[in-house]
Coordinates of C-alpha atoms in Angstrom, one line a residue:
M1285 CA 0.0 0.0 0.0
E1286 CA 1.4 3.4 -1.1
K1287 CA 1.5 6.4 1.3
L1288 CA -0.9 9.1 0.2
T1289 CA -0.1 12.7 -0.4
P1290 CA -1.8 15.3 1.9
N1291 CA -4.3 16.1 -0.9
E1292 CA -5.1 12.4 -1.4
E1293 CA -5.5 11.9 2.3
E1294 CA -7.9 14.8 2.6
A1295 CA -9.9 13.4 -0.3
M1296 CA -9.9 9.9 1.2
Q1297 CA -11.2 11.3 4.5
V1298 CA -14.2 12.6 2.7
I1299 CA -14.7 9.4 0.7
W1300 CA -14.5 7.3 3.8
N1301 CA -17.0 9.6 5.6
L1302 CA -19.5 9.6 2.7
C1303 CA -18.9 5.9 1.9
S1304 CA -19.4 6.7 -1.8
G1305 CA -20.2 9.6 -4.1
S1306 CA -19.3 11.6 -7.1
I1307 CA -16.6 14.2 -7.4
K1308 CA -19.2 16.9 -6.9
D1309 CA -20.4 15.2 -3.6
F1310 CA -16.8 15.1 -2.4
L1311 CA -16.2 18.7 -3.3
N1312 CA -19.3 19.8 -1.4
A1313 CA -18.1 17.8 1.7
L1314 CA -14.6 19.4 1.7
S1315 CA -14.0 22.3 4.0
E1316 CA -12.8 25.7 2.8
P1317 CA -10.7 26.5 0.9
K1318 CA -12.0 23.9 -1.5
P1319 CA -9.7 22.9 -4.4
P1320 CA -10.9 23.5 -8.0
Y1321 CA -13.1 20.7 -9.4
T1322 CA -10.4 19.7 -11.8
T1323 CA -7.8 19.4 -9.1
L1324 CA -10.1 17.2 -7.0
A1325 CA -10.9 15.1 -10.1
S1326 CA -7.2 14.5 -10.7
T1327 CA -6.7 13.5 -7.1
V1328 CA -9.6 11.1 -7.3
K1329 CA -8.2 9.6 -10.5
N1330 CA -4.9 9.1 -8.7
L1331 CA -6.6 7.4 -5.8
E1332 CA -8.3 5.0 -8.4
K1333 CA -4.9 4.3 -10.0
K1334 CA -3.4 3.5 -6.6
K1335 CA -6.4 1.2 -6.0
F1336 CA -7.7 3.0 -2.9
I1337 CA -11.1 3.5 -4.6
S1338 CA -13.2 2.0 -7.2
A1339 CA -15.3 3.7 -9.9
K1340 CA -18.7 2.8 -11.3
K1341 CA -20.3 4.6 -14.1
V1342 CA -23.9 5.7 -13.3
G1343 CA -25.6 7.6 -16.0
N1344 CA -23.1 10.2 -17.3
T1345 CA -21.1 10.4 -14.0
Y1346 CA -18.9 8.2 -12.0
V1347 CA -19.6 7.1 -8.4
Y1348 CA -16.5 6.3 -6.4
A1349 CA -16.2 4.1 -3.3
P1350 CA -13.3 3.1 -1.0
K1351 CA -11.6 -0.2 -1.6
I1352 CA -9.3 0.3 1.4
K1353 CA -10.8 0.7 4.9
E1354 CA -9.7 3.8 6.9
E1355 CA -8.7 1.6 9.8
E1356 CA -6.4 -0.5 7.5
Y1357 CA -4.7 2.6 6.2
K1358 CA -4.2 4.1 9.7
K1359 CA -2.8 0.8 11.0
K1360 CA -0.2 0.6 8.3
F1361 CA 1.0 4.2 8.3
M1362 CA 0.7 4.8 12.1
G1363 CA 2.9 1.7 12.6
E1364 CA 5.5 3.1 10.2
F1365 CA 5.3 6.6 11.8
V1366 CA 5.9 5.1 15.3
N1367 CA 8.7 3.0 13.9
D1368 CA 10.4 5.9 12.1
Y1369 CA 10.0 8.6 14.9
F1370 CA 9.7 6.7 18.1
S1371 CA 11.9 3.6 17.7
N1372 CA 8.8 1.4 17.3
S1373 CA 7.8 2.3 20.9
Y1374 CA 4.2 3.4 21.5
K1375 CA 5.2 4.2 25.0
E1376 CA 7.7 6.8 23.6
L1377 CA 4.9 8.2 21.4
V1378 CA 2.5 8.7 24.4
S1379 CA 5.4 10.0 26.5
F1380 CA 6.2 12.5 23.8
F1381 CA 2.6 13.9 23.7
A1382 CA 2.5 13.9 27.5
T1383 CA 5.7 15.9 27.9
Q1384 CA 4.5 18.3 25.1
E1385 CA 1.3 18.7 27.1
K1386 CA -0.7 17.6 24.1
I1387 CA -2.5 14.9 26.2
S1388 CA -4.0 15.4 29.6
T1389 CA -3.9 13.1 32.7
D1390 CA -7.6 12.4 32.2
E1391 CA -7.0 11.3 28.6
L1392 CA -4.1 9.1 29.8
K1393 CA -6.5 7.5 32.3
E1394 CA -9.0 6.9 29.6
I1395 CA -6.3 5.2 27.4
I1396 CA -5.4 3.0 30.4
E1397 CA -9.0 2.0 30.8
M1398 CA -9.3 1.2 27.1
I1399 CA -6.2 -1.0 27.3
E1400 CA -7.5 -2.8 30.4
K1401 CA -10.9 -3.4 28.8
G1402 CA -9.2 -4.8 25.7
R1403 CA -7.2 -7.2 27.8
K1404 CA -10.3 -8.6 29.5
S1405 CA -12.2 -9.2 26.2

């Protein structure tokens, strides 16, 4: 699976959220400043070439749908991110955010609860 560009990731976020749609649907769902229609159309075509989405002709337009689940993409690239920047240590990742004051004590407690619940399942 290939890493997406920032524009491709932004488009994929919209596609994942809508589950399917046309380029016009995706454009309407994007936040401001919106890219030109042709730019988004090129981005969507690139996503199709990279096999992240499928296209189906409906009337005189195409409807696109994700072929890759958002969770699958996150898992792959977050793993690489942690490996590249935190020596493959999720503890180091959480520690980094804690020391940068980007995560609160309450949020850390919630994470611990989630981990403990996961272990019991």
